[in-house]
Amino acid sequence: MRKKFRLEEYMIYKKSYEYLYCLKCIAELKMHQRKSKNQLLDIQLKKLKSLIVHSYEHVPYYRNLFDRENISPDDIKKIEDLQKIPIINKKDIQANYDKILANNIDKGKCKVTNTTGSTGIPLSVYSDKKSQMYSSSVVYYALMESGLRLKDKIVELAALMEDCSGNLIKKDMVSVQDMPDNILRKLRESNPDILYSFPSIFKILSYEINKFGINGYGINGELLRPSNTRLIFTHGETLTQQCRDTIESTFRAKVYNTYGATEFSRLAIECEEHSGLHVITDCAILELVKDGENVSPGEEGEIVVTGLYNYAMPLIRYKLGDIGVMSEEDYKCPCGRGWPIIKSIEGRTDDFLTLPSGRVISPRTINVIDDIPGIIEYRTIQKKRDTFCVQVVPGNNYSTETDRQIEQQIRLGCVGENVNVEIELVNDIPRERTGKLKTIISYVQ
């Protein structure tokens, strides 16, 4: 007679299965990272063909798209054939929610994750259980490659709290909406091995610590930072070298940057060489595109992503809204990993700035005032083509010299064009719903 599982036994079995599945995926990623470029492309192509067939057979939106463009799954014979498929964006998905979900999945059993809406176009992303487990595996792989251990305790600083009870590794959440001194108190009490958040959050906490001492210690020798923390992972914002140096010296922990998106989880990780971000090709295909054409290595382009594991809501050639530069084709990272490298993330397409002459520039040309003394936080707002307002939360050593350097840097970034620079001192700068600090806003169409 077959034994009936009690609920507790079933939950233990279910958790064990998920745990083993994640470990299997992590082991596979660790094995694949050392493969050659051609081997990695073969793995990608196999996954891509499977995704394309599934999307054509089970996702009405892609069936209609492929038929309209006279494309069949058999036409995708190599990675380059992806370019036969039109690029899509958030607006396309929003207009076709009833057709973008696979018709062979139970929508009610899917997890729904909302993007931040920082572009003004929020998006709900559906994922089934298998893709959720794989996504978690990719995150843990990324952290483990930088030194995370299974016994480590992680604290994520975020605005949106989530249930972490089922995680492979113990993780707690701390809200960034709290005051910096309260956040630090909670971190000292929790004393995690790993911290994970936006660069700007760690910069604020570093300032809070250094107000009362230096390098994590108060003037009386008391420890103002969590003592066990040895690794800090950042995401979601540009991590400047100055910001990295400040965080590392204050927390006495190594900083690793990561790149991802709500739609695809982690897409790229920084290795111990800190020479860029390794693209995890097992989970996505990244293209850099300009004017509809793929750019060459070393050239700037819009990041277009094809996710390879979410079959509930496939996103094929999906424009993320970020600008990036891939390393030169012949560059080999000394770490030995075969994953290709994003040399830099330049910003979002909607953040690019139009000057009085009509010239378009990257926000990074003006958004480099981190090294100026006296600034805790800042945000630059382009009101008109010739008018910039820099909102500044001033530090103890803020002075008229700070104003002069800010104005000088903005004008320098505007490559000699005649612009007005306004400086507004504020007590704080509102963050987005997720806790992310948007440092560039342009109201110029």
Short mmCIF file of C-alpha atoms in Angstrom, two decimals:
data_model
loop_
_atom_site.label_atom_id
_atom_site.label_comp_id
_atom_site.label_asym_id
_atom_site.label_seq_id
_atom_site.Cartn_x
_atom_site.Cartn_y
_atom_site.Cartn_z
CA MET A 1 0.00 0.00 0.00
CA ARG A 2 1.39 3.38 -1.05
CA LYS A 3 2.32 5.63 1.85
CA LYS A 4 0.53 9.00 1.98
CA PHE A 5 2.76 12.03 2.45
CA ARG A 6 1.86 14.37 5.25
CA LEU A 7 2.04 18.09 4.37
CA GLU A 8 5.27 18.54 6.36
CA GLU A 9 6.91 15.65 4.51
CA TYR A 10 5.82 17.07 1.18
CA MET A 11 7.28 20.50 2.00
CA ILE A 12 10.59 18.92 3.04
CA TYR A 13 10.64 16.93 -0.21
CA LYS A 14 9.78 20.02 -2.26
CA LYS A 15 12.45 22.14 -0.60
CA SER A 16 15.05 19.38 -1.05
CA TYR A 17 14.21 19.13 -4.76
CA GLU A 18 14.54 22.89 -5.25
CA TYR A 19 17.81 22.91 -3.29
CA LEU A 20 19.29 20.11 -5.40
CA TYR A 21 18.06 21.69 -8.64
CA CYS A 22 19.75 24.99 -7.76
CA LEU A 23 23.00 23.20 -6.89
CA LYS A 24 22.86 21.33 -10.21
CA CYS A 25 22.37 24.59 -12.16
CA ILE A 26 25.19 26.32 -10.26
CA ALA A 27 27.54 23.40 -10.97
CA GLU A 28 26.64 23.59 -14.67
CA LEU A 29 27.31 27.33 -14.80
CA LYS A 30 30.66 26.88 -13.05
CA MET A 31 31.60 24.22 -15.59
CA HIS A 32 30.48 26.23 -18.62
CA GLN A 33 32.28 29.44 -17.61
CA ARG A 34 35.64 27.90 -18.59
CA LYS A 35 34.51 26.78 -22.04
CA SER A 36 35.73 28.34 -25.28
CA LYS A 37 33.81 30.97 -27.21
CA ASN A 38 32.62 28.42 -29.81
CA GLN A 39 31.50 25.98 -27.10
CA LEU A 40 29.52 28.73 -25.37
CA LEU A 41 27.89 29.69 -28.67
CA ASP A 42 26.89 26.06 -29.25
CA ILE A 43 25.21 25.96 -25.81
CA GLN A 44 23.42 29.23 -26.53
CA LEU A 45 22.26 28.09 -29.96
CA LYS A 46 20.77 24.86 -28.60
CA LYS A 47 18.83 26.81 -25.96
CA LEU A 48 17.79 29.46 -28.48
CA LYS A 49 16.38 26.94 -30.98
CA SER A 50 14.33 25.30 -28.23
CA LEU A 51 12.99 28.68 -27.08
CA ILE A 52 12.09 29.75 -30.63
CA VAL A 53 10.15 26.53 -31.32
CA HIS A 54 8.30 26.88 -27.99
CA SER A 55 7.50 30.54 -28.64
CA TYR A 56 6.16 29.82 -32.12
CA GLU A 57 4.00 26.92 -30.94
CA HIS A 58 2.72 28.29 -27.63
CA VAL A 59 2.99 32.11 -27.57
CA PRO A 60 0.40 33.79 -29.85
CA TYR A 61 2.33 37.08 -29.98
CA TYR A 62 5.43 35.45 -31.46
CA ARG A 63 3.40 33.21 -33.79
CA ASN A 64 1.80 36.33 -35.26
CA LEU A 65 5.12 38.20 -35.34
CA PHE A 66 6.98 35.38 -37.09
CA ASP A 67 4.19 34.83 -39.61
CA ARG A 68 4.00 38.55 -40.35
CA GLU A 69 7.77 38.68 -40.93
CA ASN A 70 7.70 35.41 -42.89
CA ILE A 71 9.99 33.71 -40.35
CA SER A 72 9.81 30.07 -39.27
CA PRO A 73 11.71 28.39 -36.39
CA ASP A 74 13.77 26.54 -39.02
CA ASP A 75 15.16 29.89 -40.20
CA ILE A 76 17.08 30.29 -36.92
CA LYS A 77 20.13 28.14 -37.68
CA LYS A 78 22.82 30.26 -35.98
CA ILE A 79 22.96 33.03 -33.36
CA GLU A 80 23.26 35.71 -36.04
CA ASP A 81 19.86 34.65 -37.43
CA LEU A 82 18.27 36.32 -34.39
CA GLN A 83 18.65 39.56 -36.31
CA LYS A 84 15.87 38.40 -38.63
CA ILE A 85 13.44 38.90 -35.71
CA PRO A 86 12.26 42.47 -35.01
CA ILE A 87 13.35 44.16 -31.77
CA ILE A 88 10.57 44.67 -29.20
CA ASN A 89 10.23 47.00 -26.19
CA LYS A 90 8.09 47.48 -23.08
CA LYS A 91 5.30 49.19 -24.98
CA ASP A 92 5.01 46.20 -27.33
CA ILE A 93 4.67 43.86 -24.34
CA GLN A 94 2.14 46.08 -22.56
CA ALA A 95 -0.03 46.24 -25.69
CA ASN A 96 -0.01 42.43 -26.03
CA TYR A 97 -0.24 41.04 -22.48
CA ASP A 98 -3.07 38.76 -23.53
CA LYS A 99 -0.86 37.22 -26.21
CA ILE A 100 2.67 37.28 -24.75
CA LEU A 101 2.11 34.54 -22.13
CA ALA A 102 2.56 30.92 -23.21
CA ASN A 103 -0.76 29.12 -23.59
CA ASN A 104 0.58 25.87 -22.09
CA ILE A 105 1.36 27.32 -18.64
CA ASP A 106 -0.89 27.96 -15.66
CA LYS A 107 -0.88 31.74 -15.24
CA GLY A 108 -2.21 31.38 -11.70
CA LYS A 109 0.90 29.44 -10.64
CA CYS A 110 3.33 31.99 -12.07
CA LYS A 111 5.24 34.52 -10.04
CA VAL A 112 4.59 38.11 -11.10
CA THR A 113 7.47 40.58 -10.73
CA ASN A 114 7.08 44.27 -11.51
CA THR A 115 9.83 46.35 -13.06
CA THR A 116 10.70 49.65 -11.40
CA GLY A 117 9.02 51.82 -13.99
CA SER A 118 11.99 54.21 -13.94
CA THR A 119 11.39 54.81 -17.64
CA GLY A 120 7.77 55.71 -16.93
CA ILE A 121 6.72 52.35 -18.39
CA PRO A 122 6.32 49.74 -15.62
CA LEU A 123 6.01 46.12 -16.68
CA SER A 124 4.75 42.92 -15.03
CA VAL A 125 6.90 39.87 -15.77
CA TYR A 126 5.51 36.34 -15.37
CA SER A 127 7.74 33.36 -14.61
CA ASP A 128 6.97 29.70 -13.86
CA LYS A 129 8.54 27.74 -11.01
CA LYS A 130 11.34 26.23 -13.07
CA SER A 131 12.50 29.59 -14.40
CA GLN A 132 12.31 31.04 -10.88
CA MET A 133 14.61 28.31 -9.59
CA TYR A 134 17.01 28.82 -12.48
CA SER A 135 17.00 32.58 -11.90
CA SER A 136 17.88 32.04 -8.23
CA SER A 137 20.67 29.69 -9.30
CA VAL A 138 22.16 32.37 -11.56
CA VAL A 139 22.13 34.89 -8.69
CA TYR A 140 23.80 32.45 -6.30
CA TYR A 141 26.33 31.47 -8.96
CA ALA A 142 27.23 35.14 -9.45
CA LEU A 143 27.74 35.63 -5.71
CA MET A 144 29.62 32.35 -5.22
CA GLU A 145 32.11 33.21 -7.95
CA SER A 146 33.13 36.21 -5.84
CA GLY A 147 33.49 34.26 -2.60
CA LEU A 148 30.00 33.61 -1.20
CA ARG A 149 29.76 30.41 0.87
CA LEU A 150 26.62 28.38 1.50
CA LYS A 151 26.83 29.09 5.23
CA ASP A 152 27.06 32.87 4.70
CA LYS A 153 24.36 35.26 5.82
CA ILE A 154 23.23 37.91 3.34
CA VAL A 155 21.45 41.17 4.05
CA GLU A 156 19.84 42.95 1.12
CA LEU A 157 19.12 46.67 1.51
CA ALA A 158 16.03 47.44 -0.55
CA ALA A 159 12.80 49.42 -0.59
CA LEU A 160 10.59 46.49 -1.56
CA MET A 161 10.61 43.77 1.07
CA GLU A 162 10.25 40.14 -0.04
CA ASP A 163 9.77 36.75 1.57
CA CYS A 164 13.21 35.12 1.87
CA SER A 165 12.16 32.01 3.81
CA GLY A 166 12.63 29.62 0.89
CA ASN A 167 16.04 30.84 -0.21
CA LEU A 168 18.96 28.48 -0.76
CA ILE A 169 21.13 30.77 1.38
CA LYS A 170 19.94 32.66 4.47
CA LYS A 171 19.00 36.22 3.55
CA ASP A 172 17.44 39.06 5.53
CA MET A 173 15.99 42.32 4.26
CA VAL A 174 16.58 45.84 5.60
CA SER A 175 14.59 48.78 4.27
CA VAL A 176 16.48 51.66 2.69
CA GLN A 177 13.57 53.90 3.64
CA ASP A 178 14.92 53.93 7.20
CA MET A 179 17.35 56.56 8.49
CA PRO A 180 21.05 55.77 7.85
CA ASP A 181 21.90 55.47 11.56
CA ASN A 182 19.06 52.99 12.07
CA ILE A 183 20.15 50.97 9.04
CA LEU A 184 23.70 50.77 10.43
CA ARG A 185 22.39 49.73 13.83
CA LYS A 186 20.41 46.89 12.23
CA LEU A 187 23.44 45.83 10.21
CA ARG A 188 25.62 45.71 13.32
CA GLU A 189 22.99 43.62 15.10
CA SER A 190 22.57 41.26 12.16
CA ASN A 191 26.32 41.31 11.35
CA PRO A 192 26.03 39.68 7.90
CA ASP A 193 28.85 38.23 5.84
CA ILE A 194 27.44 39.73 2.62
CA LEU A 195 25.70 43.02 1.82
CA TYR A 196 23.74 43.65 -1.37
CA SER A 197 22.26 46.95 -2.58
CA PHE A 198 22.65 50.03 -4.78
CA PRO A 199 26.01 51.87 -4.81
CA SER A 200 24.34 55.09 -3.63
CA ILE A 201 23.01 53.34 -0.49
CA PHE A 202 26.48 52.22 0.53
CA LYS A 203 27.85 55.68 -0.22
CA ILE A 204 25.32 57.26 2.18
CA LEU A 205 26.12 54.70 4.86
CA SER A 206 29.84 55.33 4.37
CA TYR A 207 29.27 59.03 4.88
CA GLU A 208 27.22 58.34 8.02
CA ILE A 209 30.05 56.19 9.43
CA ASN A 210 32.81 58.63 8.54
CA LYS A 211 30.94 61.55 10.16
CA PHE A 212 31.90 60.03 13.50
CA GLY A 213 35.26 58.52 12.68
CA ILE A 214 37.11 56.98 9.77
CA ASN A 215 37.25 53.62 7.97
CA GLY A 216 34.39 52.12 9.92
CA TYR A 217 35.58 53.13 13.42
CA GLY A 218 34.32 55.93 15.66
CA ILE A 219 36.58 58.51 17.29
CA ASN A 220 36.58 56.45 20.50
CA GLY A 221 37.48 53.26 18.69
CA GLU A 222 33.96 51.81 18.62
CA LEU A 223 33.00 49.84 15.51
CA LEU A 224 30.37 51.63 13.43
CA ARG A 225 30.12 49.02 10.67
CA PRO A 226 29.15 45.32 10.78
CA SER A 227 32.32 43.44 11.75
CA ASN A 228 31.76 40.23 9.78
CA THR A 229 31.03 41.76 6.37
CA ARG A 230 33.71 40.79 3.87
CA LEU A 231 31.84 41.11 0.53
CA ILE A 232 29.57 43.83 -0.85
CA PHE A 233 27.63 43.41 -4.09
CA THR A 234 26.19 46.38 -5.96
CA HIS A 235 23.63 46.59 -8.74
CA GLY A 236 21.15 48.89 -10.42
CA GLU A 237 23.28 52.05 -10.63
CA THR A 238 26.62 53.08 -12.06
CA LEU A 239 29.45 52.16 -9.69
CA THR A 240 32.22 54.76 -10.04
CA GLN A 241 35.78 54.06 -8.94
CA GLN A 242 35.54 56.78 -6.31
CA CYS A 243 32.36 55.21 -4.91
CA ARG A 244 33.98 51.77 -4.88
CA ASP A 245 37.05 53.10 -3.06
CA THR A 246 34.90 54.86 -0.43
CA ILE A 247 32.81 51.75 0.26
CA GLU A 248 35.79 49.41 0.45
CA SER A 249 37.81 51.63 2.77
CA THR A 250 34.85 52.31 5.07
CA PHE A 251 33.40 48.80 5.31
CA ARG A 252 36.74 47.01 4.85
CA ALA A 253 35.04 44.67 2.42
CA LYS A 254 35.62 43.86 -1.24
CA VAL A 255 33.09 45.35 -3.66
CA TYR A 256 31.80 43.46 -6.71
CA ASN A 257 29.44 44.96 -9.24
CA THR A 258 26.68 43.06 -11.05
CA TYR A 259 24.38 43.86 -13.98
CA GLY A 260 20.86 42.63 -14.47
CA ALA A 261 17.24 43.55 -14.98
CA THR A 262 13.93 42.60 -13.41
CA GLU A 263 12.97 40.93 -16.70
CA PHE A 264 16.05 38.66 -16.74
CA SER A 265 17.60 38.58 -13.24
CA ARG A 266 21.45 38.64 -13.31
CA LEU A 267 22.93 39.06 -16.77
CA ALA A 268 26.59 39.83 -16.03
CA ILE A 269 29.03 39.68 -13.13
CA GLU A 270 32.32 41.26 -12.18
CA CYS A 271 35.25 38.90 -11.54
CA GLU A 272 38.30 39.40 -9.33
CA GLU A 273 40.09 41.25 -12.14
CA HIS A 274 37.44 44.03 -12.13
CA SER A 275 37.99 44.55 -15.87
CA GLY A 276 34.32 44.65 -16.81
CA LEU A 277 31.21 42.52 -16.45
CA HIS A 278 31.19 38.91 -17.69
CA VAL A 279 27.97 38.13 -19.61
CA ILE A 280 26.47 34.82 -18.40
CA THR A 281 25.72 33.42 -21.85
CA ASP A 282 23.88 30.35 -20.52
CA CYS A 283 20.90 32.48 -19.51
CA ALA A 284 20.71 35.18 -22.17
CA ILE A 285 21.96 36.47 -25.50
CA LEU A 286 23.04 40.12 -25.38
CA GLU A 287 23.26 42.21 -28.52
CA LEU A 288 24.44 45.81 -28.78
CA VAL A 289 22.48 47.62 -31.46
CA LYS A 290 22.60 51.06 -33.07
CA ASP A 291 20.19 52.23 -35.77
CA GLY A 292 18.84 48.70 -36.04
CA GLU A 293 22.25 47.10 -36.71
CA ASN A 294 24.54 45.19 -34.36
CA VAL A 295 27.62 47.24 -33.49
CA SER A 296 31.21 45.99 -33.47
CA PRO A 297 33.08 45.21 -30.21
CA GLY A 298 34.30 48.43 -28.60
CA GLU A 299 31.41 50.47 -30.04
CA GLU A 300 28.51 51.90 -28.07
CA GLY A 301 25.07 50.41 -28.60
CA GLU A 302 21.65 49.78 -27.04
CA ILE A 303 21.47 46.55 -25.07
CA VAL A 304 18.99 44.06 -26.56
CA VAL A 305 18.40 40.81 -24.65
CA THR A 306 16.95 37.42 -25.49
CA GLY A 307 16.25 35.44 -22.32
CA LEU A 308 16.90 31.70 -22.68
CA TYR A 309 15.02 30.12 -19.77
CA ASN A 310 11.69 31.85 -19.02
CA TYR A 311 9.23 29.85 -21.15
CA ALA A 312 6.17 31.33 -19.42
CA MET A 313 6.79 34.81 -20.85
CA PRO A 314 9.59 34.63 -23.44
CA LEU A 315 11.31 37.91 -24.26
CA ILE A 316 13.09 37.72 -27.61
CA ARG A 317 15.25 40.64 -28.78
CA TYR A 318 13.88 42.83 -26.00
CA LYS A 319 15.28 46.37 -25.73
CA LEU A 320 16.25 47.03 -22.11
CA GLY A 321 16.85 50.76 -22.48
CA ASP A 322 20.52 50.64 -21.42
CA ILE A 323 23.58 51.66 -23.41
CA GLY A 324 26.71 49.53 -23.23
CA VAL A 325 30.11 48.82 -24.77
CA MET A 326 31.50 45.30 -25.24
CA SER A 327 35.21 44.64 -24.86
CA GLU A 328 37.30 44.13 -27.97
CA GLU A 329 36.79 40.69 -29.53
CA ASP A 330 40.33 39.48 -28.89
CA TYR A 331 40.38 40.49 -25.20
CA LYS A 332 40.89 37.54 -22.86
CA CYS A 333 40.24 38.15 -19.18
CA PRO A 334 43.14 36.97 -16.97
CA CYS A 335 40.59 35.20 -14.74
CA GLY A 336 40.26 32.50 -17.40
CA ARG A 337 36.47 32.63 -17.77
CA GLY A 338 35.16 32.35 -21.29
CA TRP A 339 32.11 34.57 -20.72
CA PRO A 340 32.33 37.70 -22.95
CA ILE A 341 32.78 41.06 -21.21
CA ILE A 342 30.75 44.25 -21.13
CA LYS A 343 33.40 46.92 -20.77
CA SER A 344 30.97 49.53 -19.50
CA ILE A 345 27.30 50.42 -19.03
CA GLU A 346 26.93 53.99 -20.23
CA GLY A 347 23.40 54.80 -19.02
CA ARG A 348 19.83 54.54 -20.21
CA THR A 349 18.68 55.65 -23.66
CA ASP A 350 15.95 57.83 -22.12
CA ASP A 351 18.54 59.57 -19.94
CA PHE A 352 20.68 60.86 -22.80
CA LEU A 353 20.84 64.62 -23.00
CA THR A 354 20.19 67.00 -25.89
CA LEU A 355 22.21 70.24 -25.83
CA PRO A 356 21.22 73.65 -27.31
CA SER A 357 22.89 72.80 -30.63
CA GLY A 358 20.92 69.55 -30.90
CA ARG A 359 23.95 67.46 -30.06
CA VAL A 360 23.14 64.36 -27.96
CA ILE A 361 25.55 63.39 -25.17
CA SER A 362 25.79 60.59 -22.63
CA PRO A 363 24.77 61.53 -19.07
CA ARG A 364 28.17 60.27 -17.91
CA THR A 365 29.85 63.28 -19.51
CA ILE A 366 28.27 65.54 -16.89
CA ASN A 367 27.35 63.02 -14.21
CA VAL A 368 30.87 62.63 -12.81
CA ILE A 369 30.86 64.86 -9.75
CA ASP A 370 31.37 62.05 -7.20
CA ASP A 371 34.95 63.14 -6.60
CA ILE A 372 33.96 66.69 -5.64
CA PRO A 373 34.24 67.13 -1.85
CA GLY A 374 31.22 68.10 0.24
CA ILE A 375 28.57 66.06 -1.59
CA ILE A 376 26.57 63.30 0.12
CA GLU A 377 24.06 62.75 -2.69
CA TYR A 378 23.14 64.57 -5.86
CA ARG A 379 20.77 64.53 -8.81
CA THR A 380 21.10 66.48 -12.05
CA ILE A 381 17.92 67.65 -13.76
CA GLN A 382 17.94 69.02 -17.29
CA LYS A 383 15.06 71.50 -17.29
CA LYS A 384 15.69 72.84 -20.78
CA ARG A 385 18.36 72.25 -23.39
CA ASP A 386 20.44 75.05 -21.90
CA THR A 387 19.49 74.71 -18.21
CA PHE A 388 20.71 72.15 -15.68
CA CYS A 389 19.75 72.03 -12.02
CA VAL A 390 21.97 70.03 -9.67
CA GLN A 391 20.24 69.05 -6.43
CA VAL A 392 22.82 68.45 -3.70
CA VAL A 393 22.61 67.02 -0.20
CA PRO A 394 25.60 68.87 1.30
CA GLY A 395 28.19 67.31 3.59
CA ASN A 396 30.19 68.94 6.38
CA ASN A 397 32.88 70.23 4.03
CA TYR A 398 30.51 71.74 1.48
CA SER A 399 31.64 75.22 0.38
CA THR A 400 31.49 77.74 -2.41
CA GLU A 401 34.39 75.81 -3.95
CA THR A 402 32.03 72.82 -4.20
CA ASP A 403 29.60 74.98 -6.18
CA ARG A 404 32.39 76.14 -8.48
CA GLN A 405 33.60 72.60 -9.18
CA ILE A 406 30.06 71.32 -9.86
CA GLU A 407 29.41 74.13 -12.33
CA GLN A 408 32.80 73.61 -13.96
CA GLN A 409 32.19 69.87 -14.39
CA ILE A 410 28.73 70.37 -15.92
CA ARG A 411 30.05 72.94 -18.39
CA LEU A 412 33.02 70.73 -19.25
CA GLY A 413 30.67 67.82 -19.96
CA CYS A 414 28.56 70.01 -22.24
CA VAL A 415 31.60 70.37 -24.53
CA GLY A 416 31.75 74.15 -24.61
CA GLU A 417 28.07 74.85 -25.28
CA ASN A 418 26.42 77.77 -23.49
CA VAL A 419 24.40 76.33 -20.60
CA ASN A 420 23.11 77.62 -17.28
CA VAL A 421 23.91 75.64 -14.14
CA GLU A 422 21.68 76.01 -11.07
CA ILE A 423 22.62 74.44 -7.74
CA GLU A 424 19.89 73.62 -5.22
CA LEU A 425 20.77 72.47 -1.71
CA VAL A 426 18.25 69.93 -0.35
CA ASN A 427 17.90 67.81 2.78
CA ASP A 428 17.30 64.61 0.86
CA ILE A 429 16.61 63.33 -2.65
CA PRO A 430 13.52 61.13 -3.12
CA ARG A 431 14.29 57.65 -4.37
CA GLU A 432 12.30 55.51 -6.75
CA ARG A 433 9.83 52.94 -5.50
CA THR A 434 12.60 50.30 -5.39
CA GLY A 435 15.02 52.49 -3.43
CA LYS A 436 17.16 53.21 -6.48
CA LEU A 437 18.55 56.73 -6.85
CA LYS A 438 17.99 58.19 -10.31
CA THR A 439 20.84 60.68 -10.67
CA ILE A 440 19.93 62.02 -14.12
CA ILE A 441 16.52 63.30 -15.18
CA SER A 442 15.90 65.12 -18.46
CA TYR A 443 12.68 66.92 -19.27
CA VAL A 444 13.89 67.68 -22.79
CA GLN A 445 12.04 65.75 -25.50
#
